[in-house]
Amino acid sequence: MGRRRKERISLEKVEILDIGSEGKAVAKVDDMVIFVRNAVPGDIADLRVTKKKKSFMEAEPTNFHKLSEKRVEPFCDHFGLCGGCKWQMLDYQDQVAYKQKQVMDQLERIAKVELPECKTILPSENTQYYRNKLEFTFSTKRWLTGNELEEENPENTALGFHLPGKWNRILSIDHCYLQGGPSNDIRLKTLEFARANDLTFYDQVEQTGFMRNLIIRSAVTGDLMVIVQFAEHGEENIKLVMEFLKNEFPEITSLMYVVNTKGNDTFGDLDVQCYHGEPYITEEMEGLKFRVGPKSFYQTNSEQAYELYKATRELAGLTGEERVYDLYTGTGTIAQFVAKQAKEVIGIEYVEAAIEDAKKNASLNGIENTKFFAGDMKDILTRDFIAEHGAPDVIITDPPRAGMHEDVVKQIMAVEPKKVVYVSCNPATQARDINWMDSKYKVVEIQPVDMFPHTHHVENIVLLERR
């Protein structure tokens, strides 16, 4: 006997009320919460339920009876298919308002502590072409749209982004509004060149093919890095591609490649070859220079990173007498940004290569009051380490999305610095950590920062002071 098909639930003329976590719109029907994709508060739509649980449902619109006044016309032809810029249909002023509301909702619901009034979110001056890094994937499985589905022999090779929910399907991108400069031209001409020269494209299922990934990184200084990932060895074809890029785009200051035969696209454990130019690009902020290598992390919105760091430094309120610990320091950008206002800054980061970059950048900038250490945060930040290097007056922490390890929070509580400035890309885990610290620290300032326009992602800075 065959499996019984579940009956699809349809809901008519449902009003969209709000926006919740992860950027999904929220509606209610008979006290049941419904999370709706591709909708805006104020829309009235018929919904098709895609998932049903005891306490909530997920749905997508099938027909709109009324469009919200908050809606604007999306600017990108790929909107609705591409996984980026999902809030294009929402006016930017409303985007930042909902992001600020999201921050406060999560702090109130998860942290459950007394909170001050939230400062107005810092919007991004540029809402298009604001990213300094994009990664594109070559594929033999291009997502076909519209009339292409009826073509007898459609072009199946692609260079673009993964389609949401379909890891092995790539949407070829005609024009991307995320990265400026020659980014679009480099992508399109590389695609054309690979097709014209019969270079094989990567098959994500079979894990075969030659052309795998194209990464483009830019800097405010005008430096430009291009990294090509090849999935097979082959000196002749590698040279063919790299010579094309070198000659076609003389503005590339760092041209690199990596041969990656692994089952995933990460290359942190692989050797990256510098084919032409320097093995890094240089970012600049307040006269400080930061060398960014192919494996280095740097905030992907350079101009808004400056606003984030300025707000962090302001909340720290340094006078020049403080010893600062910068946890999860990465390549030491925040550490060096605040070093002039501190007596000493000690940066800790688990990625050893990043710490080497931090040391080189400090030397490049002539900064002598910083020290950097590599290792797992919970293993390094111990009583012995603090006894050797001195207790911090201020801790700045900028952990990954998962937040801080509970052992790290306990050690901060034991050390009892006067202030903790907590920078987070995930207000939910930030709120959890604040809850853990509530017995000794109170929240005195909250400053959201929008780093990623047209997405639901938001950065948040919280200043905690010792009770």
PDB file of C-alpha atoms in Angstrom, residues 131-370:
ATOM      1  CA  ARG A 131      30.248  43.942  -0.151  1.00  0.00           C
ATOM      2  CA  ASN A 132      33.996  43.501  -0.529  1.00  0.00           C
ATOM      3  CA  LYS A 133      33.861  39.744  -1.061  1.00  0.00           C
ATOM      4  CA  LEU A 134      31.728  37.430  -3.194  1.00  0.00           C
ATOM      5  CA  GLU A 135      32.111  33.748  -4.034  1.00  0.00           C
ATOM      6  CA  PHE A 136      30.642  32.280  -7.219  1.00  0.00           C
ATOM      7  CA  THR A 137      30.291  28.603  -8.111  1.00  0.00           C
ATOM      8  CA  PHE A 138      30.807  26.907 -11.478  1.00  0.00           C
ATOM      9  CA  SER A 139      28.323  24.134 -12.197  1.00  0.00           C
ATOM     10  CA  THR A 140      27.042  21.745 -14.839  1.00  0.00           C
ATOM     11  CA  LYS A 141      23.533  22.128 -13.410  1.00  0.00           C
ATOM     12  CA  ARG A 142      22.273  25.590 -14.214  1.00  0.00           C
ATOM     13  CA  TRP A 143      18.824  26.462 -12.904  1.00  0.00           C
ATOM     14  CA  LEU A 144      16.600  27.011 -15.935  1.00  0.00           C
ATOM     15  CA  THR A 145      13.857  29.618 -15.863  1.00  0.00           C
ATOM     16  CA  GLY A 146      10.944  30.713 -18.042  1.00  0.00           C
ATOM     17  CA  ASN A 147      11.219  29.836 -21.727  1.00  0.00           C
ATOM     18  CA  GLU A 148      14.558  28.087 -21.153  1.00  0.00           C
ATOM     19  CA  LEU A 149      12.627  25.084 -19.853  1.00  0.00           C
ATOM     20  CA  GLU A 150      11.120  24.590 -23.336  1.00  0.00           C
ATOM     21  CA  GLU A 151      14.378  24.937 -25.281  1.00  0.00           C
ATOM     22  CA  GLU A 152      15.641  21.820 -26.998  1.00  0.00           C
ATOM     23  CA  ASN A 153      19.297  22.164 -25.917  1.00  0.00           C
ATOM     24  CA  PRO A 154      19.550  24.825 -23.211  1.00  0.00           C
ATOM     25  CA  GLU A 155      22.938  25.910 -21.873  1.00  0.00           C
ATOM     26  CA  ASN A 156      23.496  23.883 -18.699  1.00  0.00           C
ATOM     27  CA  THR A 157      26.761  25.373 -17.439  1.00  0.00           C
ATOM     28  CA  ALA A 158      26.586  28.168 -14.881  1.00  0.00           C
ATOM     29  CA  LEU A 159      28.613  30.563 -12.771  1.00  0.00           C
ATOM     30  CA  GLY A 160      26.658  32.089  -9.944  1.00  0.00           C
ATOM     31  CA  PHE A 161      25.030  31.411  -6.590  1.00  0.00           C
ATOM     32  CA  HIS A 162      23.511  28.292  -5.054  1.00  0.00           C
ATOM     33  CA  LEU A 163      19.727  28.268  -5.271  1.00  0.00           C
ATOM     34  CA  PRO A 164      18.182  28.320  -1.751  1.00  0.00           C
ATOM     35  CA  GLY A 165      17.338  24.793  -0.650  1.00  0.00           C
ATOM     36  CA  LYS A 166      18.951  23.215  -3.720  1.00  0.00           C
ATOM     37  CA  TRP A 167      22.644  22.693  -2.968  1.00  0.00           C
ATOM     38  CA  ASN A 168      23.429  21.216  -6.395  1.00  0.00           C
ATOM     39  CA  ARG A 169      21.669  23.853  -8.511  1.00  0.00           C
ATOM     40  CA  ILE A 170      23.345  27.115  -9.483  1.00  0.00           C
ATOM     41  CA  LEU A 171      21.577  30.275 -10.600  1.00  0.00           C
ATOM     42  CA  SER A 172      23.694  32.050 -13.204  1.00  0.00           C
ATOM     43  CA  ILE A 173      23.848  35.733 -12.329  1.00  0.00           C
ATOM     44  CA  ASP A 174      23.632  38.383 -15.054  1.00  0.00           C
ATOM     45  CA  HIS A 175      24.227  41.367 -12.771  1.00  0.00           C
ATOM     46  CA  CYS A 176      24.839  41.356  -9.026  1.00  0.00           C
ATOM     47  CA  TYR A 177      24.177  44.510  -6.992  1.00  0.00           C
ATOM     48  CA  LEU A 178      26.256  43.371  -4.030  1.00  0.00           C
ATOM     49  CA  GLN A 179      29.805  44.110  -5.218  1.00  0.00           C
ATOM     50  CA  GLY A 180      30.921  47.076  -7.265  1.00  0.00           C
ATOM     51  CA  GLY A 181      33.976  47.725  -9.417  1.00  0.00           C
ATOM     52  CA  PRO A 182      34.807  45.139 -12.093  1.00  0.00           C
ATOM     53  CA  SER A 183      33.207  42.243 -10.189  1.00  0.00           C
ATOM     54  CA  ASN A 184      30.354  41.651 -12.640  1.00  0.00           C
ATOM     55  CA  ASP A 185      32.650  41.996 -15.646  1.00  0.00           C
ATOM     56  CA  ILE A 186      35.185  39.528 -14.208  1.00  0.00           C
ATOM     57  CA  ARG A 187      32.478  36.939 -13.520  1.00  0.00           C
ATOM     58  CA  LEU A 188      30.765  37.223 -16.914  1.00  0.00           C
ATOM     59  CA  LYS A 189      33.962  37.234 -18.979  1.00  0.00           C
ATOM     60  CA  THR A 190      35.403  34.299 -17.019  1.00  0.00           C
ATOM     61  CA  LEU A 191      32.213  32.347 -17.680  1.00  0.00           C
ATOM     62  CA  GLU A 192      32.382  33.207 -21.382  1.00  0.00           C
ATOM     63  CA  PHE A 193      36.074  32.275 -21.564  1.00  0.00           C
ATOM     64  CA  ALA A 194      35.555  28.906 -19.842  1.00  0.00           C
ATOM     65  CA  ARG A 195      32.726  27.995 -22.197  1.00  0.00           C
ATOM     66  CA  ALA A 196      34.629  29.144 -25.302  1.00  0.00           C
ATOM     67  CA  ASN A 197      37.663  27.057 -24.354  1.00  0.00           C
ATOM     68  CA  ASP A 198      35.632  23.934 -23.512  1.00  0.00           C
ATOM     69  CA  LEU A 199      36.824  23.867 -19.918  1.00  0.00           C
ATOM     70  CA  THR A 200      34.740  21.442 -17.877  1.00  0.00           C
ATOM     71  CA  PHE A 201      32.557  22.831 -15.101  1.00  0.00           C
ATOM     72  CA  TYR A 202      32.236  21.255 -11.666  1.00  0.00           C
ATOM     73  CA  ASP A 203      29.472  18.752 -11.022  1.00  0.00           C
ATOM     74  CA  GLN A 204      28.495  18.999  -7.338  1.00  0.00           C
ATOM     75  CA  VAL A 205      26.991  15.501  -7.312  1.00  0.00           C
ATOM     76  CA  GLU A 206      29.647  13.572  -9.224  1.00  0.00           C
ATOM     77  CA  GLN A 207      32.439  15.841  -7.893  1.00  0.00           C
ATOM     78  CA  THR A 208      34.058  16.015 -11.302  1.00  0.00           C
ATOM     79  CA  GLY A 209      35.074  18.866 -13.580  1.00  0.00           C
ATOM     80  CA  PHE A 210      37.816  21.489 -13.722  1.00  0.00           C
ATOM     81  CA  MET A 211      36.365  24.961 -12.983  1.00  0.00           C
ATOM     82  CA  ARG A 212      35.065  25.039  -9.394  1.00  0.00           C
ATOM     83  CA  ASN A 213      34.866  28.500  -7.765  1.00  0.00           C
ATOM     84  CA  LEU A 214      35.639  32.152  -8.388  1.00  0.00           C
ATOM     85  CA  ILE A 215      36.228  34.472  -5.409  1.00  0.00           C
ATOM     86  CA  ILE A 216      36.521  38.230  -5.827  1.00  0.00           C
ATOM     87  CA  ARG A 217      37.737  40.458  -2.974  1.00  0.00           C
ATOM     88  CA  SER A 218      38.067  44.229  -3.161  1.00  0.00           C
ATOM     89  CA  ALA A 219      39.381  46.905  -0.787  1.00  0.00           C
ATOM     90  CA  VAL A 220      38.736  50.600  -0.168  1.00  0.00           C
ATOM     91  CA  THR A 221      42.321  51.225  -1.308  1.00  0.00           C
ATOM     92  CA  GLY A 222      41.428  49.984  -4.806  1.00  0.00           C
ATOM     93  CA  ASP A 223      43.265  46.683  -4.374  1.00  0.00           C
ATOM     94  CA  LEU A 224      41.572  43.712  -6.024  1.00  0.00           C
ATOM     95  CA  MET A 225      42.061  39.988  -5.338  1.00  0.00           C
ATOM     96  CA  VAL A 226      40.762  37.167  -7.528  1.00  0.00           C
ATOM     97  CA  ILE A 227      41.042  33.536  -6.425  1.00  0.00           C
ATOM     98  CA  VAL A 228      40.144  30.675  -8.768  1.00  0.00           C
ATOM     99  CA  GLN A 229      39.455  27.224  -7.352  1.00  0.00           C
ATOM    100  CA  PHE A 230      40.204  24.359  -9.711  1.00  0.00           C
ATOM    101  CA  ALA A 231      38.903  20.879  -8.882  1.00  0.00           C
ATOM    102  CA  GLU A 232      41.595  19.104 -10.909  1.00  0.00           C
ATOM    103  CA  HIS A 233      45.316  19.420 -11.501  1.00  0.00           C
ATOM    104  CA  GLY A 234      46.348  20.485 -14.981  1.00  0.00           C
ATOM    105  CA  GLU A 235      49.113  23.027 -15.447  1.00  0.00           C
ATOM    106  CA  GLU A 236      48.231  23.881 -19.031  1.00  0.00           C
ATOM    107  CA  ASN A 237      44.582  24.748 -18.352  1.00  0.00           C
ATOM    108  CA  ILE A 238      45.380  26.506 -15.078  1.00  0.00           C
ATOM    109  CA  LYS A 239      47.873  28.720 -16.915  1.00  0.00           C
ATOM    110  CA  LEU A 240      45.300  29.334 -19.668  1.00  0.00           C
ATOM    111  CA  VAL A 241      42.741  30.686 -17.188  1.00  0.00           C
ATOM    112  CA  MET A 242      45.203  32.668 -15.104  1.00  0.00           C
ATOM    113  CA  GLU A 243      46.835  34.320 -18.114  1.00  0.00           C
ATOM    114  CA  PHE A 244      43.412  35.316 -19.377  1.00  0.00           C
ATOM    115  CA  LEU A 245      42.538  36.994 -16.075  1.00  0.00           C
ATOM    116  CA  LYS A 246      45.955  38.638 -15.794  1.00  0.00           C
ATOM    117  CA  ASN A 247      45.767  40.141 -19.286  1.00  0.00           C
ATOM    118  CA  GLU A 248      42.049  40.924 -19.425  1.00  0.00           C
ATOM    119  CA  PHE A 249      41.943  42.608 -15.998  1.00  0.00           C
ATOM    120  CA  PRO A 250      45.216  44.441 -15.287  1.00  0.00           C
ATOM    121  CA  GLU A 251      43.514  46.096 -12.276  1.00  0.00           C
ATOM    122  CA  ILE A 252      43.815  42.777 -10.374  1.00  0.00           C
ATOM    123  CA  THR A 253      46.571  43.337  -7.809  1.00  0.00           C
ATOM    124  CA  SER A 254      46.479  39.832  -6.318  1.00  0.00           C
ATOM    125  CA  LEU A 255      45.749  36.930  -8.671  1.00  0.00           C
ATOM    126  CA  MET A 256      45.697  33.548  -6.949  1.00  0.00           C
ATOM    127  CA  TYR A 257      44.542  29.968  -7.405  1.00  0.00           C
ATOM    128  CA  VAL A 258      44.080  26.783  -5.436  1.00  0.00           C
ATOM    129  CA  VAL A 259      43.592  23.180  -6.542  1.00  0.00           C
ATOM    130  CA  ASN A 260      40.861  21.677  -4.391  1.00  0.00           C
ATOM    131  CA  THR A 261      40.021  18.018  -4.941  1.00  0.00           C
ATOM    132  CA  LYS A 262      38.139  17.664  -1.644  1.00  0.00           C
ATOM    133  CA  GLY A 263      34.413  17.072  -1.280  1.00  0.00           C
ATOM    134  CA  ASN A 264      33.791  20.629  -0.038  1.00  0.00           C
ATOM    135  CA  ASP A 265      34.743  24.122  -1.204  1.00  0.00           C
ATOM    136  CA  THR A 266      36.718  25.205   1.869  1.00  0.00           C
ATOM    137  CA  PHE A 267      40.427  25.747   1.264  1.00  0.00           C
ATOM    138  CA  GLY A 268      41.693  26.869   4.670  1.00  0.00           C
ATOM    139  CA  ASP A 269      43.817  23.721   4.851  1.00  0.00           C
ATOM    140  CA  LEU A 270      45.143  23.968   1.269  1.00  0.00           C
ATOM    141  CA  ASP A 271      48.044  25.830  -0.318  1.00  0.00           C
ATOM    142  CA  VAL A 272      46.995  28.915  -2.257  1.00  0.00           C
ATOM    143  CA  GLN A 273      49.329  29.879  -5.090  1.00  0.00           C
ATOM    144  CA  CYS A 274      50.004  33.520  -5.974  1.00  0.00           C
ATOM    145  CA  TYR A 275      50.114  33.652  -9.775  1.00  0.00           C
ATOM    146  CA  HIS A 276      50.572  37.397 -10.203  1.00  0.00           C
ATOM    147  CA  GLY A 277      50.895  40.455  -7.963  1.00  0.00           C
ATOM    148  CA  GLU A 278      50.950  40.403  -4.164  1.00  0.00           C
ATOM    149  CA  PRO A 279      49.637  37.534  -1.996  1.00  0.00           C
ATOM    150  CA  TYR A 280      47.323  39.985  -0.223  1.00  0.00           C
ATOM    151  CA  ILE A 281      45.241  43.137  -0.622  1.00  0.00           C
ATOM    152  CA  THR A 282      45.404  46.071   1.768  1.00  0.00           C
ATOM    153  CA  GLU A 283      42.427  47.602   3.562  1.00  0.00           C
ATOM    154  CA  GLU A 284      42.697  50.982   5.251  1.00  0.00           C
ATOM    155  CA  MET A 285      40.848  52.551   8.164  1.00  0.00           C
ATOM    156  CA  GLU A 286      41.798  55.803   9.931  1.00  0.00           C
ATOM    157  CA  GLY A 287      45.280  55.537   8.470  1.00  0.00           C
ATOM    158  CA  LEU A 288      45.694  51.969   9.727  1.00  0.00           C
ATOM    159  CA  LYS A 289      46.541  49.400   7.078  1.00  0.00           C
ATOM    160  CA  PHE A 290      45.391  45.786   7.222  1.00  0.00           C
ATOM    161  CA  ARG A 291      46.802  43.166   4.897  1.00  0.00           C
ATOM    162  CA  VAL A 292      44.093  40.690   3.907  1.00  0.00           C
ATOM    163  CA  GLY A 293      45.240  37.337   2.545  1.00  0.00           C
ATOM    164  CA  PRO A 294      43.158  34.727   0.688  1.00  0.00           C
ATOM    165  CA  LYS A 295      42.264  33.000   3.970  1.00  0.00           C
ATOM    166  CA  SER A 296      41.908  36.123   6.120  1.00  0.00           C
ATOM    167  CA  PHE A 297      38.616  37.248   7.628  1.00  0.00           C
ATOM    168  CA  TYR A 298      37.693  40.883   7.182  1.00  0.00           C
ATOM    169  CA  GLN A 299      34.253  42.429   7.656  1.00  0.00           C
ATOM    170  CA  THR A 300      32.540  42.162   4.271  1.00  0.00           C
ATOM    171  CA  ASN A 301      31.128  45.705   4.377  1.00  0.00           C
ATOM    172  CA  SER A 302      34.319  47.752   4.707  1.00  0.00           C
ATOM    173  CA  GLU A 303      32.726  51.173   5.068  1.00  0.00           C
ATOM    174  CA  GLN A 304      30.169  50.031   7.618  1.00  0.00           C
ATOM    175  CA  ALA A 305      32.858  48.100   9.512  1.00  0.00           C
ATOM    176  CA  TYR A 306      34.382  51.502  10.220  1.00  0.00           C
ATOM    177  CA  GLU A 307      31.093  52.629  11.814  1.00  0.00           C
ATOM    178  CA  LEU A 308      30.919  49.372  13.804  1.00  0.00           C
ATOM    179  CA  TYR A 309      34.447  49.796  15.141  1.00  0.00           C
ATOM    180  CA  LYS A 310      33.933  53.480  15.959  1.00  0.00           C
ATOM    181  CA  ALA A 311      30.814  52.617  17.960  1.00  0.00           C
ATOM    182  CA  THR A 312      32.696  49.811  19.733  1.00  0.00           C
ATOM    183  CA  ARG A 313      35.543  52.141  20.662  1.00  0.00           C
ATOM    184  CA  GLU A 314      33.115  54.823  21.858  1.00  0.00           C
ATOM    185  CA  LEU A 315      31.259  52.372  24.116  1.00  0.00           C
ATOM    186  CA  ALA A 316      34.566  51.114  25.556  1.00  0.00           C
ATOM    187  CA  GLY A 317      35.273  54.692  26.744  1.00  0.00           C
ATOM    188  CA  LEU A 318      39.028  54.210  26.901  1.00  0.00           C
ATOM    189  CA  THR A 319      41.246  56.864  28.537  1.00  0.00           C
ATOM    190  CA  GLY A 320      44.694  55.463  27.712  1.00  0.00           C
ATOM    191  CA  GLU A 321      45.138  53.761  31.081  1.00  0.00           C
ATOM    192  CA  GLU A 322      43.305  50.516  30.435  1.00  0.00           C
ATOM    193  CA  ARG A 323      44.497  47.022  29.627  1.00  0.00           C
ATOM    194  CA  VAL A 324      42.088  45.667  27.016  1.00  0.00           C
ATOM    195  CA  TYR A 325      41.510  42.024  26.117  1.00  0.00           C
ATOM    196  CA  ASP A 326      40.159  41.614  22.566  1.00  0.00           C
ATOM    197  CA  LEU A 327      38.587  38.163  22.407  1.00  0.00           C
ATOM    198  CA  TYR A 328      38.064  36.500  19.004  1.00  0.00           C
ATOM    199  CA  THR A 329      40.364  39.165  17.591  1.00  0.00           C
ATOM    200  CA  GLY A 330      40.661  37.664  14.094  1.00  0.00           C
ATOM    201  CA  THR A 331      43.383  39.582  12.246  1.00  0.00           C
ATOM    202  CA  GLY A 332      43.454  42.147  15.050  1.00  0.00           C
ATOM    203  CA  THR A 333      41.401  44.880  13.389  1.00  0.00           C
ATOM    204  CA  ILE A 334      39.494  45.960  16.515  1.00  0.00           C
ATOM    205  CA  ALA A 335      42.601  45.512  18.697  1.00  0.00           C
ATOM    206  CA  GLN A 336      44.632  47.869  16.547  1.00  0.00           C
ATOM    207  CA  PHE A 337      41.722  50.259  16.068  1.00  0.00           C
ATOM    208  CA  VAL A 338      41.512  50.886  19.832  1.00  0.00           C
ATOM    209  CA  ALA A 339      45.239  50.554  20.618  1.00  0.00           C
ATOM    210  CA  LYS A 340      45.954  54.304  20.569  1.00  0.00           C
ATOM    211  CA  GLN A 341      43.373  54.846  23.309  1.00  0.00           C
ATOM    212  CA  ALA A 342      44.613  51.967  25.525  1.00  0.00           C
ATOM    213  CA  LYS A 343      47.665  51.206  27.623  1.00  0.00           C
ATOM    214  CA  GLU A 344      47.848  47.687  26.195  1.00  0.00           C
ATOM    215  CA  VAL A 345      45.684  45.401  24.061  1.00  0.00           C
ATOM    216  CA  ILE A 346      45.882  41.607  24.192  1.00  0.00           C
ATOM    217  CA  GLY A 347      44.194  39.785  21.307  1.00  0.00           C
ATOM    218  CA  ILE A 348      43.191  36.128  21.400  1.00  0.00           C
ATOM    219  CA  GLU A 349      41.983  34.096  18.401  1.00  0.00           C
ATOM    220  CA  TYR A 350      41.727  30.373  17.652  1.00  0.00           C
ATOM    221  CA  VAL A 351      42.889  30.636  13.996  1.00  0.00           C
ATOM    222  CA  GLU A 352      46.684  30.634  14.034  1.00  0.00           C
ATOM    223  CA  ALA A 353      47.006  32.115  10.529  1.00  0.00           C
ATOM    224  CA  ALA A 354      44.826  35.049  11.579  1.00  0.00           C
ATOM    225  CA  ILE A 355      47.090  35.745  14.559  1.00  0.00           C
ATOM    226  CA  GLU A 356      50.121  35.777  12.266  1.00  0.00           C
ATOM    227  CA  ASP A 357      48.282  38.345  10.110  1.00  0.00           C
ATOM    228  CA  ALA A 358      47.463  40.363  13.242  1.00  0.00           C
ATOM    229  CA  LYS A 359      51.142  40.497  14.227  1.00  0.00           C
ATOM    230  CA  LYS A 360      52.182  41.535  10.705  1.00  0.00           C
ATOM    231  CA  ASN A 361      49.508  44.236  10.609  1.00  0.00           C
ATOM    232  CA  ALA A 362      50.580  45.617  13.988  1.00  0.00           C
ATOM    233  CA  SER A 363      54.166  45.808  12.737  1.00  0.00           C
ATOM    234  CA  LEU A 364      53.007  47.415   9.477  1.00  0.00           C
ATOM    235  CA  ASN A 365      51.159  50.086  11.460  1.00  0.00           C
ATOM    236  CA  GLY A 366      53.952  50.662  13.973  1.00  0.00           C
ATOM    237  CA  ILE A 367      51.736  49.611  16.884  1.00  0.00           C
ATOM    238  CA  GLU A 368      53.817  48.375  19.804  1.00  0.00           C
ATOM    239  CA  ASN A 369      51.272  48.000  22.618  1.00  0.00           C
ATOM    240  CA  THR A 370      49.503  44.895  21.271  1.00  0.00           C
TER     241      THR A 370
END
